[in-house]
Amino acid sequence: MRIPFIAGNWKMNMSGRDAVEFAEQFKALYKNTDVRTAICAPYVHLELLVEAFDGTDIKVGAENAHWEDSGAYTGEVSVPMLEEIGVDYCIIGHSERRQYFNETDETVNLKLKKLFTSSILPILCVGEVLEEREAGKEKEIVGGQLKKDLEGLTADNVRKLVIAYEPVWAIGTGKTATPEQANEMCGFIRDVITDLYDEDVADEVIIQYGGSMNPENATELMNQPEIDGGLIGGASLSAEKFMKVIDF
Ligand code: 13P
């Protein structure tokens, strides 16, 4: 049985004060459901969130990390640094990083390999852009990303991996993939994992949907058999809305 996993991705939002306020409100609203929960936040808020959620089931994630432990990489943050402050998850390969910051499948692969030497679990993002969907190439694109991103990872690594299917055309646009489209792609991702590893591994891997998921559409998306969770952008900036998604 795969345990549902709903994670927020704050992206480059929330001031320090907003983050403190969110943590207070969210802790007050949070009910222990059977859903794994995490907030992925900008680096500068991670320590305060780890402290605020100490003693609760709410986990904290980063939005990126470098693949080296240390060195002359101005502006970067390493996996051991994140481990030291008690971060549990790290988003890797978000489409915004692929689109605006030159993230490639090769750097995604290096980052995943580094994370699997640590206690931090990666949330790997894959997804196609609108033109690729319109050309009917979504499976080719997502399958290609997965093959390159996972190259050299062991079956034991991939069992612990979280994959977020995020169609780029549905991110921040209010345009959600239909539950059927999202389910089909999450099922396809599971088939790719079966091909690359085996059915046991594919059965264990948690696959989230991300893209304009909110309290209104969460139930229908989460009721799809292949969708195990969500990666929530906009709706994770409000403690109330985020709790409603978790309580789908
Ligand atoms: P939105 O929920 O704002 O569409 O963002 C989705 C996303 O990119 C999560 O990583």
GROMACS .gro file of C-alpha atoms and ligand atoms in nm:
model
  258
    1MET     CA    1   0.000   0.000   0.000
    2ARG     CA    2   0.135   0.340  -0.099
    3ILE     CA    3   0.080   0.613   0.159
    4PRO     CA    4  -0.057   0.933   0.001
    5PHE     CA    5   0.193   1.217   0.003
    6ILE     CA    6   0.093   1.583  -0.036
    7ALA     CA    7   0.375   1.836  -0.049
    8GLY     CA    8   0.363   2.212  -0.083
    9ASN     CA    9   0.610   2.396  -0.304
   10TRP     CA   10   0.631   2.759  -0.200
   11LYS     CA   11   0.868   2.847  -0.487
   12MET     CA   12   1.010   3.201  -0.437
   13ASN     CA   13   0.724   3.318  -0.216
   14MET     CA   14   0.666   3.403   0.152
   15SER     CA   15   0.862   3.649   0.367
   16GLY     CA   16   1.011   3.530   0.696
   17ARG     CA   17   0.712   3.676   0.875
   18ASP     CA   18   0.471   3.499   0.636
   19ALA     CA   19   0.654   3.172   0.699
   20VAL     CA   20   0.623   3.205   1.080
   21GLU     CA   21   0.256   3.296   1.049
   22PHE     CA   22   0.192   3.003   0.814
   23ALA     CA   23   0.364   2.760   1.052
   24GLU     CA   24   0.151   2.876   1.347
   25GLN     CA   25  -0.174   2.860   1.150
   26PHE     CA   26  -0.091   2.530   0.987
   27LYS     CA   27   0.006   2.362   1.314
   28ALA     CA   28  -0.326   2.476   1.465
   29LEU     CA   29  -0.526   2.344   1.168
   30TYR     CA   30  -0.324   2.027   1.107
   31LYS     CA   31  -0.506   1.705   1.178
   32ASN     CA   32  -0.322   1.382   1.179
   33THR     CA   33  -0.454   1.223   0.865
   34ASP     CA   34  -0.315   0.918   0.690
   35VAL     CA   35  -0.144   1.150   0.447
   36ARG     CA   36   0.229   1.224   0.451
   37THR     CA   37   0.276   1.601   0.448
   38ALA     CA   38   0.567   1.830   0.369
   39ILE     CA   39   0.630   2.195   0.296
   40CYS     CA   40   0.913   2.270   0.050
   41ALA     CA   41   1.034   2.622   0.100
   42PRO     CA   42   1.311   2.869   0.009
   43TYR     CA   43   1.642   2.789   0.183
   44VAL     CA   44   1.621   3.088   0.420
   45HIS     CA   45   1.298   2.956   0.578
   46LEU     CA   46   1.399   2.592   0.618
   47GLU     CA   47   1.551   2.611   0.964
   48LEU     CA   48   1.259   2.800   1.112
   49LEU     CA   49   1.012   2.554   0.958
   50VAL     CA   50   1.205   2.251   1.087
   51GLU     CA   51   1.194   2.404   1.436
   52ALA     CA   52   0.829   2.507   1.409
   53PHE     CA   53   0.718   2.157   1.298
   54ASP     CA   54   0.940   1.972   1.546
   55GLY     CA   55   0.729   1.712   1.729
   56THR     CA   56   0.463   1.704   1.453
   57ASP     CA   57   0.430   1.479   1.147
   58ILE     CA   58   0.483   1.775   0.915
   59LYS     CA   59   0.805   1.737   0.716
   60VAL     CA   60   1.016   2.006   0.553
   61GLY     CA   61   1.174   2.006   0.208
   62ALA     CA   62   1.412   2.220   0.003
   63GLU     CA   63   1.342   2.321  -0.357
   64ASN     CA   64   1.686   2.239  -0.501
   65ALA     CA   65   2.038   2.133  -0.398
   66HIS     CA   66   2.383   2.109  -0.554
   67TRP     CA   67   2.544   1.773  -0.636
   68GLU     CA   68   2.880   1.846  -0.470
   69ASP     CA   69   2.927   1.847  -0.092
   70SER     CA   70   3.117   2.176  -0.090
   71GLY     CA   71   3.337   2.390  -0.310
   72ALA     CA   72   3.359   2.701  -0.522
   73TYR     CA   73   2.993   2.716  -0.630
   74THR     CA   74   2.884   3.066  -0.535
   75GLY     CA   75   2.516   3.087  -0.451
   76GLU     CA   76   2.460   2.713  -0.419
   77VAL     CA   77   2.354   2.500  -0.121
   78SER     CA   78   2.472   2.140  -0.071
   79VAL     CA   79   2.293   1.828   0.046
   80PRO     CA   80   2.502   1.795   0.369
   81MET     CA   81   2.408   2.155   0.456
   82LEU     CA   82   2.041   2.067   0.421
   83GLU     CA   83   2.087   1.744   0.614
   84GLU     CA   84   2.250   1.934   0.898
   85ILE     CA   85   1.940   2.147   0.957
   86GLY     CA   86   1.702   1.850   0.947
   87VAL     CA   87   1.545   1.873   0.602
   88ASP     CA   88   1.359   1.556   0.494
   89TYR     CA   89   1.289   1.613   0.122
   90CYS     CA   90   1.431   1.800  -0.172
   91ILE     CA   91   1.257   1.883  -0.499
   92ILE     CA   92   1.481   1.812  -0.798
   93GLY     CA   93   1.432   1.906  -1.162
   94HIS     CA   94   1.128   2.129  -1.122
   95SER     CA   95   1.024   2.260  -1.464
   96GLU     CA   96   1.097   2.616  -1.352
   97ARG     CA   97   1.459   2.517  -1.284
   98ARG     CA   98   1.478   2.332  -1.616
   99GLN     CA   99   1.325   2.632  -1.795
  100TYR     CA  100   1.499   2.930  -1.628
  101PHE     CA  101   1.817   2.792  -1.467
  102ASN     CA  102   1.963   2.553  -1.721
  103GLU     CA  103   1.877   2.242  -1.523
  104THR     CA  104   1.935   1.942  -1.748
  105ASP     CA  105   1.865   1.570  -1.712
  106GLU     CA  106   2.239   1.529  -1.649
  107THR     CA  107   2.244   1.768  -1.351
  108VAL     CA  108   1.917   1.620  -1.225
  109ASN     CA  109   2.083   1.278  -1.234
  110LEU     CA  110   2.389   1.402  -1.041
  111LYS     CA  111   2.165   1.563  -0.779
  112LEU     CA  112   1.955   1.248  -0.736
  113LYS     CA  113   2.269   1.038  -0.691
  114LYS     CA  114   2.398   1.277  -0.425
  115LEU     CA  115   2.066   1.280  -0.241
  116PHE     CA  116   2.063   0.900  -0.226
  117THR     CA  117   2.388   0.914  -0.027
  118SER     CA  118   2.203   1.123   0.234
  119SER     CA  119   1.894   1.093   0.454
  120ILE     CA  120   1.703   1.340   0.233
  121LEU     CA  121   1.452   1.192  -0.012
  122PRO     CA  122   1.418   1.348  -0.357
  123ILE     CA  123   1.094   1.457  -0.520
  124LEU     CA  124   1.181   1.432  -0.890
  125CYS     CA  125   0.970   1.649  -1.122
  126VAL     CA  126   0.900   1.551  -1.482
  127GLY     CA  127   0.650   1.683  -1.733
  128GLU     CA  128   0.591   1.807  -2.086
  129VAL     CA  129   0.530   2.159  -2.217
  130LEU     CA  130   0.216   2.258  -2.407
  131GLU     CA  131   0.361   2.220  -2.759
  132GLU     CA  132   0.479   1.870  -2.671
  133ARG     CA  133   0.133   1.777  -2.540
  134GLU     CA  134  -0.032   1.926  -2.850
  135ALA     CA  135   0.203   1.724  -3.070
  136GLY     CA  136   0.106   1.408  -2.879
  137LYS     CA  137   0.462   1.367  -2.752
  138GLU     CA  138   0.400   1.374  -2.376
  139LYS     CA  139   0.493   1.010  -2.320
  140GLU     CA  140   0.806   1.031  -2.532
  141ILE     CA  141   0.919   1.341  -2.340
  142VAL     CA  142   0.840   1.216  -1.990
  143GLY     CA  143   0.978   0.868  -2.065
  144GLY     CA  144   1.298   1.027  -2.200
  145GLN     CA  145   1.336   1.247  -1.891
  146LEU     CA  146   1.293   0.949  -1.659
  147LYS     CA  147   1.545   0.731  -1.840
  148LYS     CA  148   1.813   1.001  -1.821
  149ASP     CA  149   1.725   1.128  -1.473
  150LEU     CA  150   1.736   0.780  -1.319
  151GLU     CA  151   2.045   0.651  -1.499
  152GLY     CA  152   2.266   0.453  -1.261
  153LEU     CA  153   2.020   0.463  -0.969
  154THR     CA  154   1.958   0.128  -0.799
  155ALA     CA  155   1.621  -0.037  -0.745
  156ASP     CA  156   1.656   0.037  -0.373
  157ASN     CA  157   1.705   0.406  -0.452
  158VAL     CA  158   1.402   0.420  -0.677
  159ARG     CA  159   1.177   0.243  -0.423
  160LYS     CA  160   1.223   0.549  -0.200
  161LEU     CA  161   1.185   0.805  -0.476
  162VAL     CA  162   0.889   1.038  -0.511
  163ILE     CA  163   0.808   1.138  -0.868
  164ALA     CA  164   0.592   1.440  -0.942
  165TYR     CA  165   0.422   1.449  -1.281
  166GLU     CA  166   0.379   1.818  -1.353
  167PRO     CA  167   0.254   1.907  -1.700
  168VAL     CA  168   0.415   2.246  -1.751
  169TRP     CA  169   0.101   2.384  -1.918
  170ALA     CA  170  -0.094   2.324  -1.595
  171ILE     CA  171   0.147   2.498  -1.358
  172GLY     CA  172   0.019   2.826  -1.218
  173THR     CA  173  -0.224   2.858  -1.507
  174GLY     CA  174  -0.540   2.745  -1.333
  175LYS     CA  175  -0.555   2.484  -1.610
  176THR     CA  176  -0.551   2.143  -1.441
  177ALA     CA  177  -0.493   1.825  -1.635
  178THR     CA  178  -0.817   1.629  -1.627
  179PRO     CA  179  -0.811   1.352  -1.366
  180GLU     CA  180  -0.802   1.103  -1.656
  181GLN     CA  181  -0.504   1.275  -1.825
  182ALA     CA  182  -0.317   1.295  -1.494
  183ASN     CA  183  -0.396   0.932  -1.409
  184GLU     CA  184  -0.288   0.812  -1.752
  185MET     CA  185   0.050   0.985  -1.724
  186CYS     CA  186   0.110   0.867  -1.367
  187GLY     CA  187   0.029   0.513  -1.487
  188PHE     CA  188   0.269   0.559  -1.778
  189ILE     CA  189   0.543   0.669  -1.535
  190ARG     CA  190   0.481   0.352  -1.334
  191ASP     CA  191   0.515   0.146  -1.656
  192VAL     CA  192   0.848   0.315  -1.732
  193ILE     CA  193   0.969   0.224  -1.381
  194THR     CA  194   0.857  -0.135  -1.442
  195ASP     CA  195   1.059  -0.141  -1.764
  196LEU     CA  196   1.367   0.014  -1.605
  197TYR     CA  197   1.347  -0.185  -1.279
  198ASP     CA  198   1.059  -0.423  -1.205
  199GLU     CA  199   0.697  -0.430  -1.100
  200ASP     CA  200   0.778  -0.443  -0.728
  201VAL     CA  201   0.973  -0.118  -0.750
  202ALA     CA  202   0.702   0.044  -0.964
  203ASP     CA  203   0.438  -0.060  -0.707
  204GLU     CA  204   0.626   0.118  -0.431
  205VAL     CA  205   0.721   0.444  -0.598
  206ILE     CA  206   0.502   0.739  -0.494
  207ILE     CA  207   0.375   0.939  -0.791
  208GLN     CA  208   0.231   1.285  -0.733
  209TYR     CA  209   0.040   1.508  -0.969
  210GLY     CA  210   0.122   1.879  -0.973
  211GLY     CA  211  -0.036   2.167  -1.161
  212SER     CA  212  -0.313   2.392  -1.028
  213MET     CA  213  -0.420   2.132  -0.771
  214ASN     CA  214  -0.640   2.294  -0.506
  215PRO     CA  215  -0.915   2.220  -0.250
  216GLU     CA  216  -1.177   2.207  -0.529
  217ASN     CA  217  -1.012   1.944  -0.750
  218ALA     CA  218  -0.801   1.748  -0.497
  219THR     CA  219  -1.060   1.477  -0.421
  220GLU     CA  220  -1.114   1.384  -0.783
  221LEU     CA  221  -0.742   1.379  -0.859
  222MET     CA  222  -0.656   1.182  -0.545
  223ASN     CA  223  -0.928   0.928  -0.622
  224GLN     CA  224  -0.743   0.821  -0.936
  225PRO     CA  225  -0.574   0.484  -0.882
  226GLU     CA  226  -0.231   0.585  -1.018
  227ILE     CA  227  -0.212   0.923  -0.837
  228ASP     CA  228  -0.059   0.890  -0.489
  229GLY     CA  229  -0.029   1.254  -0.398
  230GLY     CA  230   0.013   1.611  -0.505
  231LEU     CA  231   0.281   1.877  -0.537
  232ILE     CA  232   0.097   2.196  -0.461
  233GLY     CA  233   0.217   2.543  -0.560
  234GLY     CA  234  -0.024   2.835  -0.519
  235ALA     CA  235  -0.265   2.655  -0.285
  236SER     CA  236   0.018   2.573  -0.041
  237LEU     CA  237   0.071   2.941   0.039
  238SER     CA  238  -0.246   2.945   0.251
  239ALA     CA  239  -0.249   2.716   0.557
  240GLU     CA  240  -0.625   2.681   0.526
  241LYS     CA  241  -0.624   2.586   0.158
  242PHE     CA  242  -0.328   2.352   0.198
  243MET     CA  243  -0.498   2.173   0.489
  244LYS     CA  244  -0.811   2.134   0.276
  245VAL     CA  245  -0.604   1.966   0.004
  246ILE     CA  246  -0.449   1.728   0.259
  247ASP     CA  247  -0.793   1.654   0.395
  248PHE     CA  248  -0.919   1.567   0.047
  24913P     P1  249   0.061   2.542  -0.898
  24913P     O1  250  -0.009   2.452  -0.797
  24913P     O2  251   0.071   2.684  -0.851
  24913P     O3  252   0.006   2.526  -1.035
  24913P     O4  253   0.214   2.490  -0.904
  24913P     C1  254   0.239   2.357  -0.926
  24913P     C2  255   0.384   2.333  -0.907
  24913P     O5  256   0.465   2.374  -0.987
  24913P     C3  257   0.426   2.260  -0.786
  24913P     O6  258   0.560   2.225  -0.793
   0.00000   0.00000   0.00000
